[in-house]
């Protein structure tokens, strides 16, 4: 059966841990593993903008010996009525793996249903699992282990938050989420992760009080208040989220060793101050770098079925 990566549920706890181990190795050799998937072709489709995901996947694919082929969704016949199923069937004949960034999670699922090559979710409205792998790699680099850690997520209960919730459930850390009322993450994602926390440890806490979430945290994470596709809500959200800014005062409530995380792009002055993102606790740039190696490990494992370089 073709393996896909649609959410973190696609690989689970064992898959995440194996990904991190391989990613650490790939980072140590600067992603140079060009005999790993020689002659492979990596398709990348973007229905939304991207800086990190596009460049890190292209670098990751090239480092494995693959040819990256990046396309905008609106350049494809999909936009003129060719079905997702037919697109999946045809692209499966040319490519070795395909990553797609789009709106509805159902579109990624449909591609996977009709594709005979691995499909990778490069962000949808509901999930950003590639980001979560880089996030947990960055946490692991800092703290070594996940047990007993408290990560605060401050802001919108969005795609990045959802994937981090799944990561917390599988890796057994506590995720304390603070959102304005009405912007909570989806209940079914929270409930499924809570069930996993019963097995793996940790907890998913929900609330509206940013200070309570940040208190005693080992890491404080935030993301934009208006995600791609929500541009029209930007002003309204800026008003509603105004108390959810990560600034030096909020970081002072976290543990002295706490790190600051952000998936990027950041809207400086909105969800985070310059002082915090540019400060000594920020790991945002390492987190961005780690996208390259976790994605490279992911590609390798999905394509070859192996968790270690041969
Ligand atoms: N974090 C992230 O996915 O960034 P891009 O939107 O630049 O790809
Ligand atoms: N939540 C953001 C993440 C960007 C990487 C968005 O979907 O726009």
CSV table of C-alpha atoms and ligand atoms in Angstrom, one decimal:
chain,number,residue,atom,x,y,z
A,1,UNK,CA,0.0,0.0,0.0
A,2,UNK,CA,1.3,3.5,-0.8
A,3,UNK,CA,2.2,5.4,2.3
A,4,UNK,CA,1.1,9.0,2.5
A,5,UNK,CA,1.7,11.9,5.0
A,6,UNK,CA,-1.7,13.7,5.4
A,7,UNK,CA,-1.6,14.4,9.1
A,8,UNK,CA,0.7,13.2,11.9
A,9,UNK,CA,-1.8,10.3,12.3
A,10,UNK,CA,-0.3,9.0,9.1
A,11,UNK,CA,3.0,8.0,10.9
A,12,UNK,CA,2.1,8.1,14.6
A,13,UNK,CA,4.5,8.1,17.5
A,14,UNK,CA,7.0,5.5,16.1
A,15,UNK,CA,7.1,7.2,12.8
A,16,UNK,CA,7.7,10.6,14.3
A,17,UNK,CA,10.5,9.3,16.5
A,18,UNK,CA,12.1,7.5,13.5
A,19,UNK,CA,11.8,10.7,11.4
A,20,UNK,CA,13.6,12.7,14.1
A,21,UNK,CA,16.4,10.3,14.3
A,22,UNK,CA,17.0,10.2,10.6
A,23,UNK,CA,16.6,14.0,10.4
A,24,UNK,CA,19.3,14.5,13.0
A,25,UNK,CA,21.6,12.3,10.9
A,26,UNK,CA,20.8,14.1,7.7
A,27,UNK,CA,21.4,17.4,9.4
A,28,UNK,CA,24.9,16.1,10.5
A,29,UNK,CA,25.7,15.5,6.9
A,30,UNK,CA,24.1,18.7,5.7
A,31,UNK,CA,21.5,16.9,3.7
A,32,UNK,CA,24.0,15.4,1.3
A,33,UNK,CA,22.5,11.9,0.6
A,34,UNK,CA,22.4,12.0,-3.2
A,35,UNK,CA,22.6,8.2,-3.6
A,36,UNK,CA,19.4,7.8,-1.5
A,37,UNK,CA,16.7,8.3,-4.2
A,38,UNK,CA,18.7,8.7,-7.4
A,39,UNK,CA,16.6,9.6,-10.4
A,40,UNK,CA,13.5,10.4,-8.2
A,41,UNK,CA,11.1,13.2,-9.2
A,42,UNK,CA,9.5,15.3,-6.5
A,43,UNK,CA,6.4,17.2,-7.5
A,44,UNK,CA,5.4,20.3,-5.4
A,45,UNK,CA,2.0,22.0,-6.0
A,46,UNK,CA,1.2,25.3,-4.3
A,47,UNK,CA,-2.3,26.7,-4.2
A,48,UNK,CA,-1.1,29.2,-1.5
A,49,UNK,CA,2.2,31.1,-1.2
A,50,UNK,CA,5.3,29.6,0.5
A,51,UNK,CA,8.9,30.5,1.2
A,52,UNK,CA,10.1,27.8,3.6
A,53,UNK,CA,8.1,24.8,2.5
A,54,UNK,CA,9.0,25.3,-1.2
A,55,UNK,CA,12.7,26.0,-0.7
A,56,UNK,CA,13.2,23.4,2.0
A,57,UNK,CA,11.4,20.6,0.0
A,58,UNK,CA,13.4,21.5,-3.1
A,59,UNK,CA,16.7,21.4,-1.1
A,60,UNK,CA,15.6,18.2,0.6
A,61,UNK,CA,14.7,16.5,-2.7
A,62,UNK,CA,17.8,17.6,-4.5
A,63,UNK,CA,19.9,16.4,-1.5
A,64,UNK,CA,18.4,12.9,-2.0
A,65,UNK,CA,19.2,12.9,-5.7
A,66,UNK,CA,15.7,13.9,-6.8
A,67,UNK,CA,14.6,16.4,-9.4
A,68,UNK,CA,12.2,18.9,-7.7
A,69,UNK,CA,9.3,20.1,-10.0
A,70,UNK,CA,7.4,23.0,-8.5
A,71,UNK,CA,4.1,24.1,-9.9
A,72,UNK,CA,1.4,26.6,-8.9
A,73,UNK,CA,-2.0,25.1,-8.6
A,74,UNK,CA,-3.5,27.6,-11.1
A,75,UNK,CA,-1.0,26.5,-13.8
A,76,UNK,CA,-2.5,23.0,-13.8
A,77,UNK,CA,-5.5,21.8,-15.7
A,78,UNK,CA,-7.1,21.2,-12.3
A,79,UNK,CA,-8.3,24.8,-12.4
A,80,UNK,CA,-10.0,24.2,-15.8
A,81,UNK,CA,-12.0,21.2,-14.6
A,82,UNK,CA,-9.7,18.2,-14.7
A,83,UNK,CA,-10.6,16.1,-11.7
A,84,UNK,CA,-8.3,15.6,-8.7
A,85,UNK,CA,-8.6,11.8,-9.3
A,86,UNK,CA,-7.3,12.1,-12.9
A,87,UNK,CA,-4.6,14.5,-11.9
A,88,UNK,CA,-3.4,12.0,-9.3
A,89,UNK,CA,-3.5,9.2,-11.8
A,90,UNK,CA,-1.4,11.1,-14.3
A,91,UNK,CA,1.1,12.6,-11.9
A,92,UNK,CA,1.7,9.2,-10.4
A,93,UNK,CA,3.0,8.1,-13.8
A,94,UNK,CA,5.7,10.9,-13.8
A,95,UNK,CA,6.6,11.5,-10.2
A,96,UNK,CA,8.1,9.6,-7.3
A,97,UNK,CA,6.4,11.7,-4.6
A,98,UNK,CA,4.1,14.7,-4.6
A,99,UNK,CA,3.7,17.4,-1.9
A,100,UNK,CA,0.7,19.7,-2.1
A,101,UNK,CA,-0.2,22.9,-0.2
A,102,UNK,CA,-3.9,23.7,-0.6
A,103,UNK,CA,-7.1,24.8,1.2
A,104,UNK,CA,-9.3,21.8,2.0
A,105,UNK,CA,-7.9,18.8,3.7
A,106,UNK,CA,-10.3,16.7,1.6
A,107,UNK,CA,-8.4,17.6,-1.5
A,108,UNK,CA,-5.2,16.1,-0.1
A,109,UNK,CA,-7.1,13.0,0.9
A,110,UNK,CA,-8.7,12.7,-2.5
A,111,UNK,CA,-5.3,13.0,-4.2
A,112,UNK,CA,-4.0,10.2,-1.9
A,113,UNK,CA,-6.9,8.0,-2.7
A,114,UNK,CA,-6.2,8.0,-6.4
A,115,UNK,CA,-2.4,8.3,-6.3
A,116,UNK,CA,0.1,5.4,-6.5
A,117,UNK,CA,2.9,7.6,-5.2
A,118,UNK,CA,3.3,9.1,-1.7
A,119,UNK,CA,1.2,12.3,-1.2
A,120,UNK,CA,2.5,14.8,1.4
A,121,UNK,CA,0.4,17.5,3.0
A,122,UNK,CA,2.5,20.7,2.7
A,123,UNK,CA,-0.2,22.7,4.6
A,124,UNK,CA,-4.0,22.7,4.4
A,125,UNK,CA,-6.5,24.9,6.3
A,126,UNK,CA,-6.6,22.1,9.0
A,127,UNK,CA,-3.1,20.7,9.3
A,128,UNK,CA,0.6,21.5,8.8
A,129,UNK,CA,2.2,18.2,9.7
A,130,UNK,CA,5.6,19.0,8.0
A,131,UNK,CA,5.8,22.1,10.3
A,132,UNK,CA,5.1,20.0,13.4
A,133,UNK,CA,8.0,17.6,12.6
A,134,UNK,CA,10.4,20.6,12.4
A,135,UNK,CA,8.9,22.0,15.6
A,136,UNK,CA,9.4,18.8,17.6
A,137,UNK,CA,12.9,18.4,16.2
A,138,UNK,CA,13.8,21.9,17.5
A,139,UNK,CA,12.3,21.1,20.9
A,140,UNK,CA,14.3,17.8,21.0
A,141,UNK,CA,17.5,19.6,20.1
A,142,UNK,CA,16.9,21.9,23.0
A,143,UNK,CA,15.7,19.6,25.7
A,144,UNK,CA,16.6,16.1,24.5
A,145,UNK,CA,13.3,14.4,25.7
A,146,UNK,CA,9.7,15.3,25.5
A,147,UNK,CA,8.5,13.8,28.8
A,148,UNK,CA,7.5,16.4,31.4
A,149,UNK,CA,7.8,19.4,28.9
A,150,UNK,CA,5.2,22.1,28.9
A,151,UNK,CA,4.7,24.0,25.6
A,152,UNK,CA,2.4,27.0,25.4
A,153,UNK,CA,0.6,27.8,22.2
A,154,UNK,CA,-0.7,31.3,22.1
A,155,UNK,CA,-3.1,32.7,19.4
A,156,UNK,CA,-5.3,31.0,16.9
A,157,UNK,CA,-6.4,27.4,17.1
A,158,UNK,CA,-5.3,26.9,13.5
A,159,UNK,CA,-3.6,24.4,11.2
A,160,UNK,CA,-0.3,24.8,12.9
A,161,UNK,CA,-1.9,24.4,16.3
A,162,UNK,CA,-3.8,21.3,15.2
A,163,UNK,CA,-0.6,19.5,14.1
A,164,UNK,CA,1.2,20.5,17.3
A,165,UNK,CA,-1.8,19.0,19.2
A,166,UNK,CA,-1.3,15.8,17.4
A,167,UNK,CA,2.5,15.9,18.1
A,168,UNK,CA,1.8,16.4,21.8
A,169,UNK,CA,-0.5,13.4,21.9
A,170,UNK,CA,2.1,11.2,20.2
A,171,UNK,CA,5.2,12.4,22.0
A,172,UNK,CA,3.6,12.9,25.4
A,173,UNK,CA,4.3,16.5,26.2
A,174,UNK,CA,1.8,19.0,27.7
A,175,UNK,CA,0.4,21.6,25.2
A,176,UNK,CA,-1.2,24.5,27.0
A,177,UNK,CA,-3.3,26.4,24.3
A,178,UNK,CA,-4.6,29.9,24.9
A,179,UNK,CA,-6.9,31.3,22.3
A,180,UNK,CA,-9.6,34.0,22.2
A,181,UNK,CA,-13.1,32.6,22.7
A,182,UNK,CA,-14.4,31.2,19.4
A,183,UNK,CA,-10.9,30.5,18.0
A,184,UNK,CA,-10.3,27.2,19.8
A,185,UNK,CA,-8.8,24.3,17.9
A,186,UNK,CA,-11.2,21.6,16.5
A,187,UNK,CA,-12.7,19.5,19.3
A,188,UNK,CA,-12.2,16.2,17.5
A,189,UNK,CA,-8.5,16.8,17.1
A,190,UNK,CA,-8.1,17.8,20.8
A,191,UNK,CA,-10.1,14.7,21.9
A,192,UNK,CA,-8.1,12.3,19.8
A,193,UNK,CA,-4.8,13.8,21.1
A,194,UNK,CA,-6.1,13.6,24.7
A,195,UNK,CA,-6.7,9.8,24.1
A,196,UNK,CA,-3.1,9.5,23.0
A,197,UNK,CA,-1.8,11.5,26.0
A,198,UNK,CA,-3.4,8.8,28.2
A,199,UNK,CA,-1.0,6.3,26.6
A,200,UNK,CA,2.1,8.5,26.0
A,201,UNK,CA,1.8,11.1,28.8
A,202,UNK,CA,1.3,14.8,28.7
A,203,UNK,CA,-1.9,16.7,28.3
A,204,UNK,CA,-3.8,19.1,26.1
A,205,UNK,CA,-5.0,22.2,28.1
A,206,UNK,CA,-7.4,24.7,26.6
A,207,UNK,CA,-8.1,28.2,27.9
A,208,UNK,CA,-8.3,31.9,27.1
A,209,UNK,CA,-5.8,33.2,29.6
A,210,UNK,CA,-2.4,33.7,27.9
A,211,UNK,CA,-0.6,34.2,31.2
A,212,UNK,CA,-1.9,30.9,32.6
A,213,UNK,CA,-0.7,29.1,29.5
A,214,UNK,CA,2.8,30.6,29.5
A,215,UNK,CA,3.3,30.2,33.2
A,216,UNK,CA,6.1,27.6,33.7
A,217,UNK,CA,6.3,26.8,30.0
A,218,UNK,CA,9.5,25.3,28.5
A,219,UNK,CA,8.6,26.7,25.1
A,220,UNK,CA,6.2,29.4,24.0
A,221,UNK,CA,4.8,29.0,20.4
A,222,UNK,CA,2.8,31.4,18.3
A,223,UNK,CA,1.6,31.8,14.8
A,224,UNK,CA,-0.1,34.5,12.7
A,225,UNK,CA,-3.5,35.7,13.8
A,226,UNK,CA,-4.9,35.5,10.2
A,227,UNK,CA,-3.8,32.5,8.2
A,228,UNK,CA,-3.6,32.3,4.4
A,229,UNK,CA,-7.1,32.5,3.0
A,230,UNK,CA,-8.3,34.6,6.0
A,231,UNK,CA,-7.0,38.0,4.7
A,232,UNK,CA,-10.4,39.6,4.8
A,233,UNK,CA,-10.6,38.9,8.6
A,234,UNK,CA,-7.2,40.4,9.3
A,235,UNK,CA,-8.4,43.7,10.9
A,236,UNK,CA,-11.1,42.0,12.9
A,237,UNK,CA,-8.7,39.4,14.1
A,238,UNK,CA,-6.1,42.0,15.0
A,239,UNK,CA,-8.7,43.5,17.4
A,240,UNK,CA,-9.8,40.2,18.9
A,241,UNK,CA,-6.2,38.8,19.3
A,242,UNK,CA,-4.6,41.9,20.7
A,243,UNK,CA,-4.1,40.4,24.1
A,244,UNK,CA,-2.4,37.3,22.6
A,245,UNK,CA,0.9,38.9,21.6
A,246,UNK,CA,4.1,37.1,22.8
A,247,UNK,CA,6.2,39.9,24.3
A,248,UNK,CA,9.0,40.0,26.9
A,249,UNK,CA,6.5,40.2,29.7
A,250,UNK,CA,4.8,37.0,28.7
A,251,UNK,CA,8.2,35.2,28.1
A,252,UNK,CA,9.1,36.2,31.7
A,253,UNK,CA,6.3,34.0,33.0
A,254,UNK,CA,7.8,31.0,31.3
A,255,UNK,CA,10.8,29.1,32.7
A,256,UNK,CA,14.1,30.9,32.6
A,257,UNK,CA,15.4,28.2,30.1
A,258,UNK,CA,12.3,28.6,27.9
A,259,UNK,CA,12.6,28.9,24.1
A,260,UNK,CA,10.4,30.9,21.7
A,261,UNK,CA,9.0,29.1,18.6
A,262,UNK,CA,7.2,30.4,15.5
A,263,UNK,CA,6.5,28.5,12.3
A,264,UNK,CA,7.0,31.8,10.3
A,265,UNK,CA,6.2,33.9,8.5
A,266,UNK,CA,5.9,36.3,11.5
A,267,UNK,CA,3.8,39.4,11.5
A,268,UNK,CA,6.2,41.3,13.8
A,269,UNK,CA,4.3,43.6,16.2
A,270,UNK,CA,1.2,41.5,16.0
A,271,UNK,CA,1.6,38.1,17.4
A,272,UNK,CA,5.2,38.6,18.5
A,273,UNK,CA,7.5,41.5,19.3
A,274,UNK,CA,10.8,42.1,17.6
A,275,UNK,CA,12.4,41.8,21.1
A,276,UNK,CA,11.2,38.2,21.5
A,277,UNK,CA,11.7,36.9,18.0
A,278,UNK,CA,15.2,38.5,17.7
A,279,UNK,CA,16.1,37.7,21.3
A,280,UNK,CA,18.3,35.0,22.8
A,281,UNK,CA,15.3,32.7,23.6
A,282,UNK,CA,14.1,32.6,20.0
A,283,UNK,CA,14.7,29.3,18.1
A,284,UNK,CA,12.6,30.4,15.1
A,285,UNK,CA,15.5,30.2,12.6
A,286,UNK,CA,16.6,26.8,13.7
A,287,UNK,CA,13.0,25.6,13.5
A,288,UNK,CA,12.9,26.9,9.9
A,289,UNK,CA,16.2,25.2,9.1
A,290,UNK,CA,14.9,21.9,10.5
A,291,UNK,CA,12.1,21.8,7.9
A,292,UNK,CA,14.8,20.8,5.4
A,293,UNK,CA,16.0,17.7,7.3
A,294,UNK,CA,12.7,16.5,8.7
A,295,UNK,CA,11.2,16.7,5.1
A,296,UNK,CA,14.2,15.0,3.7
A,297,UNK,CA,13.8,12.1,6.2
A,298,UNK,CA,10.1,12.0,5.4
A,299,UNK,CA,10.6,11.8,1.7
A,300,UNK,CA,13.2,9.1,2.1
A,301,UNK,CA,11.1,6.9,4.4
A,302,UNK,CA,7.8,7.4,2.4
A,303,UNK,CA,9.6,6.5,-0.9
A,304,UNK,CA,11.9,3.7,0.2
A,305,UNK,CA,10.0,2.3,3.2
A,306,UNK,CA,13.3,2.5,5.1
A,307,UNK,CA,13.9,4.5,8.3
A,308,UNK,CA,17.7,4.6,8.0
A,309,UNK,CA,19.9,5.5,5.1
A,310,UNK,CA,21.1,2.4,3.3
B,1,LIG,N1,6.2,27.8,7.9
B,1,LIG,C1,5.9,27.6,6.6
B,1,LIG,O1,5.3,26.7,6.2
B,1,LIG,O2,6.3,28.7,5.8
B,1,LIG,P1,6.0,28.9,4.3
B,1,LIG,O3,4.6,29.4,4.3
B,1,LIG,O4,6.9,30.0,3.9
B,1,LIG,O5,6.2,27.7,3.5
B,2,LIG,N1,-1.3,29.3,10.0
B,2,LIG,C1,-0.5,29.9,8.9
B,2,LIG,C2,0.8,29.1,8.8
B,2,LIG,C3,1.7,29.5,7.7
B,2,LIG,C4,2.9,28.6,7.6
B,2,LIG,C5,-1.2,29.9,7.6
B,2,LIG,O1,-1.9,28.9,7.3
B,2,LIG,O2,-1.2,30.8,6.9
